[in-house]
Structures are given as structure tokens and as C-alpha cells.
Tab-separated table of C-alpha atoms and ligand atoms in Angstrom:
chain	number	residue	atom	x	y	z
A	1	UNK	CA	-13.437	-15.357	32.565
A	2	UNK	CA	-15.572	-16.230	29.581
A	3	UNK	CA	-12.519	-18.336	27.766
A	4	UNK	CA	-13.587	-21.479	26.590
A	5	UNK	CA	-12.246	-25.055	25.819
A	6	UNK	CA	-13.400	-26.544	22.759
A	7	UNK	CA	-14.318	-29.351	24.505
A	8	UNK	CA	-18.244	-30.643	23.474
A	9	UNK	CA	-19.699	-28.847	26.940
A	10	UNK	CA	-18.127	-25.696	25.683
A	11	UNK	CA	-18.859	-25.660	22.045
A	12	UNK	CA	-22.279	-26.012	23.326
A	13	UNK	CA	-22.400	-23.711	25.214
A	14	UNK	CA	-20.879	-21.140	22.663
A	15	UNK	CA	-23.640	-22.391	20.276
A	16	UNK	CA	-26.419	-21.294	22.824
A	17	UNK	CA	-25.157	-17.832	22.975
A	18	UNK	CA	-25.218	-17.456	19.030
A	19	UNK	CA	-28.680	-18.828	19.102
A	20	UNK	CA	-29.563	-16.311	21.059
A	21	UNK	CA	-28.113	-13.685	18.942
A	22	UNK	CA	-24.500	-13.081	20.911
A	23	UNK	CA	-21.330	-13.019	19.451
A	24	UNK	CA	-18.497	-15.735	20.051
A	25	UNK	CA	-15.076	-15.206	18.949
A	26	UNK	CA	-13.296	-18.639	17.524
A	27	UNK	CA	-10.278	-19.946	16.326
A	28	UNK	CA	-10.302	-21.084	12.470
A	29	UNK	CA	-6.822	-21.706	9.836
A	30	UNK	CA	-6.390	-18.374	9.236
A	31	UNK	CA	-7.056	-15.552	12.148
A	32	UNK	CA	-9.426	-15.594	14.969
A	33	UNK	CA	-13.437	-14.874	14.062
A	34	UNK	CA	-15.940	-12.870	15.508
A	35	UNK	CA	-18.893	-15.084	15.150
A	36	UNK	CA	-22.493	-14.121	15.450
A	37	UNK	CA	-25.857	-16.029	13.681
A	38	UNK	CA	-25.827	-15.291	10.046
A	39	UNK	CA	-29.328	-15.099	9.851
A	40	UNK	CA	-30.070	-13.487	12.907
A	41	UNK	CA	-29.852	-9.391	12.300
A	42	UNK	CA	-29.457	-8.390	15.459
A	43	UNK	CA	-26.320	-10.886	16.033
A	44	UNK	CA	-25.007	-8.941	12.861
A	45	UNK	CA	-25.300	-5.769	13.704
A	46	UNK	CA	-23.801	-6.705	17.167
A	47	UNK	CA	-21.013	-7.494	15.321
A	48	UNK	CA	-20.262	-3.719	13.376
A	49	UNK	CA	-20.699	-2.444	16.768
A	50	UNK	CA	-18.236	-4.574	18.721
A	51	UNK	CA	-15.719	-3.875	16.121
A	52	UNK	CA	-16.730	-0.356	14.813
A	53	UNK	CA	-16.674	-1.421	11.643
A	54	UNK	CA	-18.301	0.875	9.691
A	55	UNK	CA	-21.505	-0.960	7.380
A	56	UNK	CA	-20.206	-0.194	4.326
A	57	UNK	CA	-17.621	-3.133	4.749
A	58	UNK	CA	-19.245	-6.649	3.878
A	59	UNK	CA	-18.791	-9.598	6.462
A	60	UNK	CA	-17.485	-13.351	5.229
A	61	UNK	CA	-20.106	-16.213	5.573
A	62	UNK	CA	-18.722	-19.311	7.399
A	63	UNK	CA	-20.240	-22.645	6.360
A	64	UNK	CA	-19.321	-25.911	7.324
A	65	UNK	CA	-20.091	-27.808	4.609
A	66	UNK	CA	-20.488	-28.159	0.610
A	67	UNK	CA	-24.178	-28.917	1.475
A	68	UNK	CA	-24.880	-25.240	2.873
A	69	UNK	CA	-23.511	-23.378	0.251
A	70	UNK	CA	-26.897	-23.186	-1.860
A	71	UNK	CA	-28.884	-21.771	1.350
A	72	UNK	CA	-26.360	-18.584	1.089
A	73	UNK	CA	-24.926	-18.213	-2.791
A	74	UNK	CA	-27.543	-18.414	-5.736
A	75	UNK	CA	-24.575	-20.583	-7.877
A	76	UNK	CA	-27.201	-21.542	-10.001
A	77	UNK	CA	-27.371	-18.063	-11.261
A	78	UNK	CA	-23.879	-17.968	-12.613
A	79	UNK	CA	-22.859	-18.534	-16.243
A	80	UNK	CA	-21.692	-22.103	-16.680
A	81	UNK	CA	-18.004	-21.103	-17.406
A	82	UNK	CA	-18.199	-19.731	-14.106
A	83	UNK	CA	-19.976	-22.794	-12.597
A	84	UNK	CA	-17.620	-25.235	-13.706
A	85	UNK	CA	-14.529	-23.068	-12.156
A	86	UNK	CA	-16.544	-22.630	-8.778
A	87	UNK	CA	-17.573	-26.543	-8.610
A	88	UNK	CA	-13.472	-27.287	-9.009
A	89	UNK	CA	-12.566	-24.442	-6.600
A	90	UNK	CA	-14.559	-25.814	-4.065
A	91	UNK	CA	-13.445	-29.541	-4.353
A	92	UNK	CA	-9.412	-28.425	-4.326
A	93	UNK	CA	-9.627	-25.880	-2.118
A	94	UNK	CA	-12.148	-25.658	0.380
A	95	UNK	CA	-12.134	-26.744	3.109
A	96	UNK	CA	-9.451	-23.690	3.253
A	97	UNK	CA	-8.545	-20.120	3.460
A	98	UNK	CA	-10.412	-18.926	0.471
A	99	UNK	CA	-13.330	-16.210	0.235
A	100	UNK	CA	-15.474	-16.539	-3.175
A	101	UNK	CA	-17.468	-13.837	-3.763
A	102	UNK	CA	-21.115	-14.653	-5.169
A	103	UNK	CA	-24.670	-14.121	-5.984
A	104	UNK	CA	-25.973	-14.038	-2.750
A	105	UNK	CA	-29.741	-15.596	-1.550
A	106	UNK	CA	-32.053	-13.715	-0.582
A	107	UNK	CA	-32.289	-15.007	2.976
A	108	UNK	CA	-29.234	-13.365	3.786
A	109	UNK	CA	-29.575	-10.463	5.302
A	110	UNK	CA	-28.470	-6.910	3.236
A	111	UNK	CA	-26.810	-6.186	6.540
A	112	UNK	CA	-24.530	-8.532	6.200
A	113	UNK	CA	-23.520	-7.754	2.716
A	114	UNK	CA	-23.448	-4.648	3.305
A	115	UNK	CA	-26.496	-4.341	0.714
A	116	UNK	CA	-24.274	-5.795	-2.156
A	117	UNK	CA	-26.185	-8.447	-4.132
A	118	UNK	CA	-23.233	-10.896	-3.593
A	119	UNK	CA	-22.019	-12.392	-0.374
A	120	UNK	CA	-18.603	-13.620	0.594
A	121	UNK	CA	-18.512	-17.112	1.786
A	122	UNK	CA	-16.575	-19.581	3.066
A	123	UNK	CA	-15.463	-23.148	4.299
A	124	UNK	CA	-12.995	-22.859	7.230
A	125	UNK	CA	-10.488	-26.019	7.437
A	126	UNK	CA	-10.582	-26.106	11.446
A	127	UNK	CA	-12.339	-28.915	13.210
A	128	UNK	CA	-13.680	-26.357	16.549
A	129	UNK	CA	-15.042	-23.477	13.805
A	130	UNK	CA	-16.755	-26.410	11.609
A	131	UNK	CA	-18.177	-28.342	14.802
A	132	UNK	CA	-19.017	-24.656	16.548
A	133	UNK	CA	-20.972	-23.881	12.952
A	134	UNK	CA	-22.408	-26.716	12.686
A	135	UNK	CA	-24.049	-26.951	16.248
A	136	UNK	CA	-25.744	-23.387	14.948
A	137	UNK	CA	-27.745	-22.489	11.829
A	138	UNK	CA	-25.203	-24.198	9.707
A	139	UNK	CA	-23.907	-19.829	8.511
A	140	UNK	CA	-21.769	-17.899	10.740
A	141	UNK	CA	-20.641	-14.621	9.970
A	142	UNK	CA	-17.727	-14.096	11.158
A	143	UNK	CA	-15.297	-10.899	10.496
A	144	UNK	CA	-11.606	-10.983	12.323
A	145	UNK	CA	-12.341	-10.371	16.039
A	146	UNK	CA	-10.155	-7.113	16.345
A	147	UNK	CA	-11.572	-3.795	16.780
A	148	UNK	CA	-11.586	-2.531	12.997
A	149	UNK	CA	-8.745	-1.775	11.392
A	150	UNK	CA	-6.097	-3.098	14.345
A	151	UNK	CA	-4.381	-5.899	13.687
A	152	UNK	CA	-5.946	-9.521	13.093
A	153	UNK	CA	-5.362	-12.179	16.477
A	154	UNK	CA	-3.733	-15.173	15.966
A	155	UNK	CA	-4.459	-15.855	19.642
A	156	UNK	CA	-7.328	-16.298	22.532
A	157	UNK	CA	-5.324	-13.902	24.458
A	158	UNK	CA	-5.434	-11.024	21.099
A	159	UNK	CA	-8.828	-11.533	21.510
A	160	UNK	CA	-9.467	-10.923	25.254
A	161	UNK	CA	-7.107	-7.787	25.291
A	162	UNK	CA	-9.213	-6.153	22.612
A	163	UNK	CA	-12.981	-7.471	22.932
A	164	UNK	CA	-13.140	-9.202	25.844
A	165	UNK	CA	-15.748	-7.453	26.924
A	166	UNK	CA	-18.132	-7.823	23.866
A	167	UNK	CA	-18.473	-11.274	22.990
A	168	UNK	CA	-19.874	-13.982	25.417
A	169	UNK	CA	-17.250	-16.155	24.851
A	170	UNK	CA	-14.029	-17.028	23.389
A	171	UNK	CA	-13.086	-20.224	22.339
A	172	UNK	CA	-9.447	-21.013	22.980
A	173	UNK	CA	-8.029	-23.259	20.072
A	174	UNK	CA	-4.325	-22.466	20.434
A	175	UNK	CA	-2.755	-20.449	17.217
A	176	UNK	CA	-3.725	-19.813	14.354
A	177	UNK	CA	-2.127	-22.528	11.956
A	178	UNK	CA	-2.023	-19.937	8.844
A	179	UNK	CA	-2.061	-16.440	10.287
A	180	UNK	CA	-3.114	-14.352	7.698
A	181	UNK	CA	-6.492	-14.190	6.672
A	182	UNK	CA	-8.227	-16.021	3.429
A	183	UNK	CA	-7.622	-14.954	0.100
A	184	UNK	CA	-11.244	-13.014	-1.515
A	185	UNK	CA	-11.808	-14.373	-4.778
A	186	UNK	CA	-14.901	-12.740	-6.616
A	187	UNK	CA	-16.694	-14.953	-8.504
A	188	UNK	CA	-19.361	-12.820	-9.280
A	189	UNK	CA	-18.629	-11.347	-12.021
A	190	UNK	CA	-17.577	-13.184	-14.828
A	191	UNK	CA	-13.475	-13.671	-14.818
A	192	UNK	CA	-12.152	-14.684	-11.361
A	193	UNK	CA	-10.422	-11.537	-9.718
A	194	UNK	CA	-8.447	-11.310	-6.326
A	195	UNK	CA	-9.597	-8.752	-4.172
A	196	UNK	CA	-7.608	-9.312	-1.069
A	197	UNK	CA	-4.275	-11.165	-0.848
A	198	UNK	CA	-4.614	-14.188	1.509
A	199	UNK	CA	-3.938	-17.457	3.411
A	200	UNK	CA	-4.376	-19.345	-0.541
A	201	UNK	CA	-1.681	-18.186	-2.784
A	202	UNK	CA	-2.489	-17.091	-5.599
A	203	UNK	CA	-0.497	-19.620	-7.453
A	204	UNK	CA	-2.617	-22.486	-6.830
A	205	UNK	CA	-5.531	-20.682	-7.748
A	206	UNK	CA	-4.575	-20.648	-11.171
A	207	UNK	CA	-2.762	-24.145	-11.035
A	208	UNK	CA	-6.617	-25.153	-10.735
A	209	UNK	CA	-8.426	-22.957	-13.016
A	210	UNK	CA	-6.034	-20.738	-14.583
A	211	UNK	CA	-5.345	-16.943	-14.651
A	212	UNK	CA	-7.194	-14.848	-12.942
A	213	UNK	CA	-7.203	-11.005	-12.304
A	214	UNK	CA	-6.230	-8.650	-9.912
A	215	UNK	CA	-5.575	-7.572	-7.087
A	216	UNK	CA	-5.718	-3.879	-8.207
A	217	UNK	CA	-2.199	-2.257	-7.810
A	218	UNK	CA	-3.598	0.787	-5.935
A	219	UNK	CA	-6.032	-0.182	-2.864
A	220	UNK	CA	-6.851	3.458	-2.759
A	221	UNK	CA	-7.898	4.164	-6.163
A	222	UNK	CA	-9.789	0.771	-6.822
A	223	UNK	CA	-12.462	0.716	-4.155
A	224	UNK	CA	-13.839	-2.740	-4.577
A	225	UNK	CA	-13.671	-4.077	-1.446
A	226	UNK	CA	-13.493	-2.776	1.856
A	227	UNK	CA	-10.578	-4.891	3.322
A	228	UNK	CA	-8.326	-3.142	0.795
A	229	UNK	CA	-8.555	0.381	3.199
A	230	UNK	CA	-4.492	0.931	2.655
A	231	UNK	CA	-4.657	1.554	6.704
A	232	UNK	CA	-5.564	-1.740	7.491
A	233	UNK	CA	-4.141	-4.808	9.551
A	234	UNK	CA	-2.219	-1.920	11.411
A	235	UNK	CA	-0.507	-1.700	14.915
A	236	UNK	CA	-0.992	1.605	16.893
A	237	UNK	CA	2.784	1.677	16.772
A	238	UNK	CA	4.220	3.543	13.591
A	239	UNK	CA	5.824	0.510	11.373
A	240	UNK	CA	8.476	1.486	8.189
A	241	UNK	CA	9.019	-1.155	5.563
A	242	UNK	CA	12.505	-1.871	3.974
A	243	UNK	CA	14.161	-3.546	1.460
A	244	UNK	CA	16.518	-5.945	2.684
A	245	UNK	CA	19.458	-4.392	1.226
A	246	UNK	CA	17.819	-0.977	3.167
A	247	UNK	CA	17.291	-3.110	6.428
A	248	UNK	CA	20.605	-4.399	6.711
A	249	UNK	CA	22.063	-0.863	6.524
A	250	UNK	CA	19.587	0.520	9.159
A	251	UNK	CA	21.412	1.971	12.013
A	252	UNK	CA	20.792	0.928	15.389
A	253	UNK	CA	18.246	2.749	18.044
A	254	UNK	CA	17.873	1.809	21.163
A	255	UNK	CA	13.828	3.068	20.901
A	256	UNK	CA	13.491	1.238	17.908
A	257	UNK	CA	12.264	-2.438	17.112
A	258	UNK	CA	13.667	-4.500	14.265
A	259	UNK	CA	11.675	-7.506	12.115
A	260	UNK	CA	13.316	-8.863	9.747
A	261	UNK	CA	12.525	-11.874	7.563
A	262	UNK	CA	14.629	-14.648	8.236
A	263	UNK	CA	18.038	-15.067	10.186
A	264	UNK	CA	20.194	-14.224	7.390
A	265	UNK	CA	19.196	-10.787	6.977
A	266	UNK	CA	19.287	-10.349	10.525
A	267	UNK	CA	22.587	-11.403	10.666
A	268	UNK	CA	23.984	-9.332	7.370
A	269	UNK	CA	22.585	-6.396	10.071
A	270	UNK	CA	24.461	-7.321	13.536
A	271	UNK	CA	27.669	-7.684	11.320
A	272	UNK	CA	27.429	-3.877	10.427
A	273	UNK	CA	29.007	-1.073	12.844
A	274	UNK	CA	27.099	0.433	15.537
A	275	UNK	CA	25.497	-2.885	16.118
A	276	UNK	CA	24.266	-4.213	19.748
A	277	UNK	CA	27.203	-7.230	20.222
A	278	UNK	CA	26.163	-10.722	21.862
A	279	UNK	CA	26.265	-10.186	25.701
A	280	UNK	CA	26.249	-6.017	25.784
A	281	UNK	CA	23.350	-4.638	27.351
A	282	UNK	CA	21.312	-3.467	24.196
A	283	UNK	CA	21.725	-6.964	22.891
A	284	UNK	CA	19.535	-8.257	25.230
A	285	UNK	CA	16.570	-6.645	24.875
A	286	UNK	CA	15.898	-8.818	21.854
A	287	UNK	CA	12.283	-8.085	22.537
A	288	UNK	CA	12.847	-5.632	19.834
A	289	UNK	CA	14.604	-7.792	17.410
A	290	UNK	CA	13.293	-10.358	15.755
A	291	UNK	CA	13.047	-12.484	12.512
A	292	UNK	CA	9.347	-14.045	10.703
A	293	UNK	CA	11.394	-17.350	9.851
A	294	UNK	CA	14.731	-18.188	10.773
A	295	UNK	CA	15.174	-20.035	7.409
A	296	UNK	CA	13.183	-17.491	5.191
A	297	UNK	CA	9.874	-20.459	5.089
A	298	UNK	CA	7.016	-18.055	3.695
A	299	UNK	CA	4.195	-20.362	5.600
A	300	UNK	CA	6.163	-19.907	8.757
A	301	UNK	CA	6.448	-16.098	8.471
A	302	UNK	CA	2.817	-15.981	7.939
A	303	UNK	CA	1.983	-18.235	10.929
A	304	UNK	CA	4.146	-15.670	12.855
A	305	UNK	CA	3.369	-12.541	11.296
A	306	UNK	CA	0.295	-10.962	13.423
A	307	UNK	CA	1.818	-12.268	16.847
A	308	UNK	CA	5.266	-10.585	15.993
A	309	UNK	CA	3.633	-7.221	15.717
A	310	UNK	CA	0.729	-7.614	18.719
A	311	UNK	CA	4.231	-8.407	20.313
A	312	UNK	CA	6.205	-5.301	19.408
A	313	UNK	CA	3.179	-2.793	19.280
A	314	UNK	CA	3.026	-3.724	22.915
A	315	UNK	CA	6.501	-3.253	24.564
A	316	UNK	CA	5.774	0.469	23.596
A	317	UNK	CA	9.009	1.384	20.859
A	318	UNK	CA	8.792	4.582	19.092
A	319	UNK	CA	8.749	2.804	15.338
A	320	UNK	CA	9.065	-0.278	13.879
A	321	UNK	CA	11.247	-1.184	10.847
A	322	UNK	CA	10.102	-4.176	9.083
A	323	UNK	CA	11.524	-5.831	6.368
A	324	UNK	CA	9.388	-6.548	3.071
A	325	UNK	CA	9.137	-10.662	2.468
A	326	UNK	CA	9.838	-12.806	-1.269
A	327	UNK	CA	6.387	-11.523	-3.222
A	328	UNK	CA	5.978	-15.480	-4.007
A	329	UNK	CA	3.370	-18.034	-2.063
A	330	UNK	CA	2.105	-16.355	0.948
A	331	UNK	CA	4.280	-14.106	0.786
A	332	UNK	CA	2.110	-11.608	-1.356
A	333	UNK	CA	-0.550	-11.437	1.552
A	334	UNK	CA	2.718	-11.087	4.045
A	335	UNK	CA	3.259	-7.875	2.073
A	336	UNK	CA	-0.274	-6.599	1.523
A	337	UNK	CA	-0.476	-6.602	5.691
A	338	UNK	CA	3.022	-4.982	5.685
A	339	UNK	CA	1.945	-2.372	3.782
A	340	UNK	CA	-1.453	-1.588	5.256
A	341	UNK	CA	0.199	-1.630	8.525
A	342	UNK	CA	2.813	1.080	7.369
A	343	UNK	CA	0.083	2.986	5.620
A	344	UNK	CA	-0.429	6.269	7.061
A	345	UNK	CA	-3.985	6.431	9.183
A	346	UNK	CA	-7.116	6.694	7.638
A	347	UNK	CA	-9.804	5.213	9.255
A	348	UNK	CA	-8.040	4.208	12.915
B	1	AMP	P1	-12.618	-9.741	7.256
B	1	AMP	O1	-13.789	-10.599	7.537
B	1	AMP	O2	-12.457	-8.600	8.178
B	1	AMP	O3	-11.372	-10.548	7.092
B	1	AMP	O4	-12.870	-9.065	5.827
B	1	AMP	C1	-13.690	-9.633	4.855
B	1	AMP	C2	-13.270	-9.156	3.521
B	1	AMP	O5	-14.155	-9.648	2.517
B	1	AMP	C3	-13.294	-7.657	3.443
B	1	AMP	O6	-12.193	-7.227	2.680
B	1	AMP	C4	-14.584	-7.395	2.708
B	1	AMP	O7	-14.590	-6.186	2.052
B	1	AMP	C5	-14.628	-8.576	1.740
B	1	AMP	N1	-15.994	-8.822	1.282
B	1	AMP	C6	-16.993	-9.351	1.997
B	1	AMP	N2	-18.121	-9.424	1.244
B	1	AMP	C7	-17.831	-8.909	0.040
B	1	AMP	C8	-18.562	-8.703	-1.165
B	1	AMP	N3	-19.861	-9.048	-1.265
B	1	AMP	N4	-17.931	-8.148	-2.222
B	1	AMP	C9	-16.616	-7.804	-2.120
B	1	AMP	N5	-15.865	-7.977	-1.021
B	1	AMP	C10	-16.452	-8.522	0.062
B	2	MG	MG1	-10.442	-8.049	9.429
């Protein structure tokens, strides 16, 4: 068993294995990483291989401190404009789920920017990832420890059932507190721009330095980053998305699994005909039936969102219907991972 507790023998002994160029998988805010020695090459190319992620797609820098960030981002090389919205980013939001894209150091290995001259980076708000980083080199890289393109864990146990095997150790922090991962801001290249919906709404970006662009309407068509493959974040069980006055009209299958947002619309559902009744036999199998918030809280929905569907990808149903979630607050990355689950195979 090579689950850990983050107790201080354990983090030190997870820190060993990265110095010597292994991977660790640990729990931050948002999902579970896959952490290996940014600085160490072979560590990083470990990592592509455990997932089989293909190079091409760019890995996210974790730091555990303001103090590090000059060793991997050349900020000094940014227009001032630029400067002054990074230095206030950084104070409001990190520590926190938030990428920023930028000039990257030379030190850093091309491998893990996939030979882009900027890097992602960022500041995880979880006391076991900070401690773990900071008992290493001070930069972990640390991609979502699922094989690539699968859906992200939220959980020691996602991790074990999918990479057990490749990482020395897993550190076992409980849930995720966020669920979905960070938000990737690029900072790189003059005006702000979101390339992935994330654990930071977008709203209090721009409460703190105003508007900024994207993310591109069409992940297909606007290639910038890799994480916005429109088969991403995906079960290996088919998933439909529905509007919620759609989902309430769905008829019941017994082969079928149901997600809806919050209790209401699961109710507006059981109320129409055909519907499994409290106490008939369908009725309890609610296995297949569940809700991302009882009272429709976006945060909650997100916390829940990845163990819902590791949940129903597992008890083997022949689709699942999932309803789409308010666009508002977290809710926009709720609906990016929706959709990239429903998207039709690419890469998988
Ligand atoms: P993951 O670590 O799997 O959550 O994904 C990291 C995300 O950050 C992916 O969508 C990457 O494509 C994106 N990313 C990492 N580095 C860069 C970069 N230099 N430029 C643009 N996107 C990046
Ligand atoms: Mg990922």
C-alpha cells in the first residue's frame, strides 16, 4: 500500500521520492496532483508517461510561496500595465485556484512547457501540497493525477484505482475542498485572457483588475491551450447534457443514471409519469439518481462534481443524463467539464 498520511514522517518521505526523481500524487484545493521535481527532467517526463499525456500539453508549476515565483516566471519581462495587474493578482488571489500564464525562466525545463516560452504557475491554498513543496526544490509540477483525458480525482482512492501503480506514493488529504481544477489566466500576452474555466470565477478576476478576455467560445477551433481538448474531464461512460426544462421531461430507464443540479429539479422530475415512486423497487437504486447540491449552492456542486461521475461511470449504466448548472460563479467551469465530458471522443 503506498497511501500516505500527511503526517511530517510521511511528507518526508514523499519528498525523498521526488528528490529522487519519482512522482507523488497529492491532495491540493482544487483536484488531486501528480507531482514530480520541476527541475528534474526525468521526474517530468515520468509524468507524460504515467498519464499518457501527449507533450504537446504544458504542465502547471506549483510553488509554495510569493518568494519562488521569480526562480520560474521572468515577471520582470512584462510591460508594467501587466506588472501592476500580476503584483494585485497575486496578493488577492493566490494562495488559490488560479493558473497565470507567463514568461517563463530559463531554468525550467522546455519539457515542461511543452517548449512554449511561458510557463503556467501556481500557488496552491492547501497546507500538505505547500509543506510537501516546500520540503522539495521549492517547484512541483504537478498535472491532475488521472490518466489523460479521464476524469480529474477528488479523492486518494481516484487516484489508486487509476495510477496506483505509477507513483511512489499517494498522499491521502481527504477531498478535495474545490473540485474543479484552477482557472488558467494568461498573462503573457498583454490583456489578461481565460483559457480554461476554473476553481476562481471569473467574476472576481475582474472585481480585482477588471475585464478580461476569453475563454474562446469554440475549444476546437481556438487551439490555445491544451486543456481545452472538447473530450476532456470525461467518464468512459457516455454522459448527455440537458436543460432543466429537458431534464425534468426525461423519461425514466431503468439502465440509465440521472444528475441533476439541485433537489428541485429532481423533484419537478419524480412528479412526472412513468417515474420510479418512493418505496418501488426502481426507486431504490438511487445509485443512479442523484443531485450536485440539494439547494442549487454552485461551490457545493463543484466540490461534488468529479466524485458524482467517478461514482456513476462505475456502477456500469448505459448513459448518463446530466443536467447543465447556472453559468454564474463556478458554475462556468461546472459546465466547461460537463461539456467536455459529453463531447464525443477524441483523444481517449
Ligand atoms: P492540468 O494540469 O491537467 O490541470 O492542465 C493544465 C492546463 O494548463 C492545461 O490546460 C494546459 O494546457 C495549460 N497550460 C499549461 N502551461 C501552459 C502555457 N504555457 N500556455 C498555455 N496553457 C498552458
Ligand atoms: Mg488534467
Amino acid at each position: 500500500m503506498n497511501i500516505l498520511a500527511p503526517s511530517d514522517e510521511g511528507l518526508r518521505r514523499a519528498a525523498e521520492a521526488l528528490a529522487a526523481g519519482l512522482l507523488v500524487a497529492f491532495p491540493t484545493e482544487t483536484v488531486y496532483g501528480l507531482g514530480g521535481d520541476g527541475f528534474n527532467r526525468r521526474a517530468l517526463a515520468r509524468i507524460f508517461a504515467a498519464k499518457g499525456r501527449p507533450r504537446f500539453d504544458p504542465l502547471i508549476i506549483h510553488i509554495a510561496g510569493l518568494d519562488s515565483l521569480e526562480r520560474i516566471a521572468a515577471t520582470a519581462s512584462l510591460e508594467l500595465r501587466v506588472r501592476n495587474k500580476l503584483d494585485i493578482l497575486c496578493a488577492r488571489l493566490w494562495p488559490g485556484p488560479l493558473t497565470l500564464i507567463l514568461p517563463k525562466q530559463p531554468e525550467v525545463p522546455d519539457l515542461a512547457t511543452s517548449g512554449l516560452p511561458t510557463v503556467a504557475v501556481r500557488f496552491p491554498d492547501h497546507r500538505v501540497a505547500q509543506r510537501l513543496i516546500r520540503l522539495s526544490t521549492g517547484a512541483v509540477a504537478a498535472p491532475s493525477a488521472n490518466p489523460f483525458g479521464y476524469l480529474s480525482p477528488t479523492r486518494a482512492k481516484h487516484v489508486q484505482e487509476q495510477l496506483g501503480d505509477q507513483v511512489a506514493f499517494i498522499i491521502d488529504g481527504g477531498p478535495c475542498g474545490i473540485g474543479v481544477e484552477s482557472t488558467v489566466l494568461d498573462m503573457s500576452a498583454g490583456s489578461p485572457r481565460i483559457l480554461r474555466p476554473g476553481g476562481t470565477p471569473r467574476e472576481r478576476i475582474e472585481e480585482i483588475i477588471g475585464a478580461v478576455e476569453g475563454p474562446p467560445v469554440d475549444p476546437v477551433r481556438i487551439f490555445h491551450s491544451p486543456g481545452q481538448l472538447t473530450s476532456h474531464y470525461a467518464p468512459r461512460t457516455g454522459l448527455t447534457l440537458h436543460r432543466r426544462e429537458e431534464m425534468i421531461r426525461l423519461p425514466y430507464e431503468l439502465s440509465e443514471a440521472y444528475l441533476f443540479f439541485d433537489r428541485s429539479s429532481r423533484d419537478a422530475w419524480v412528479q412526472g409519469p412513468g417515474r420510479p415512486c418512493d418505496g418501488e423497487p426502481g426507486w431504490t437504486e438511487t445509485s443512479r439518481i442523484h443531485w450536485l447540491s440539494e439547494k442549487g449552492n454552485l461551490d457545493e456542486a463543484a466540490a461534488r462534481l468529479f466524485d458524482m461521475l467517478h461514482e456513476l461511470d462505475r456502477i456500469g449504466v448505459s448513459v448518463i443524463r446530466a443536467e447543465w448548472v447556472p453559468e454564474a460563479g463556478l458554475g462556468a467551469a461546472i459546465n466547461d467539464r460537463l461539456s467536455r465530458a459529453a463531447a464525443p471522443t477524441q483523444i481517449r
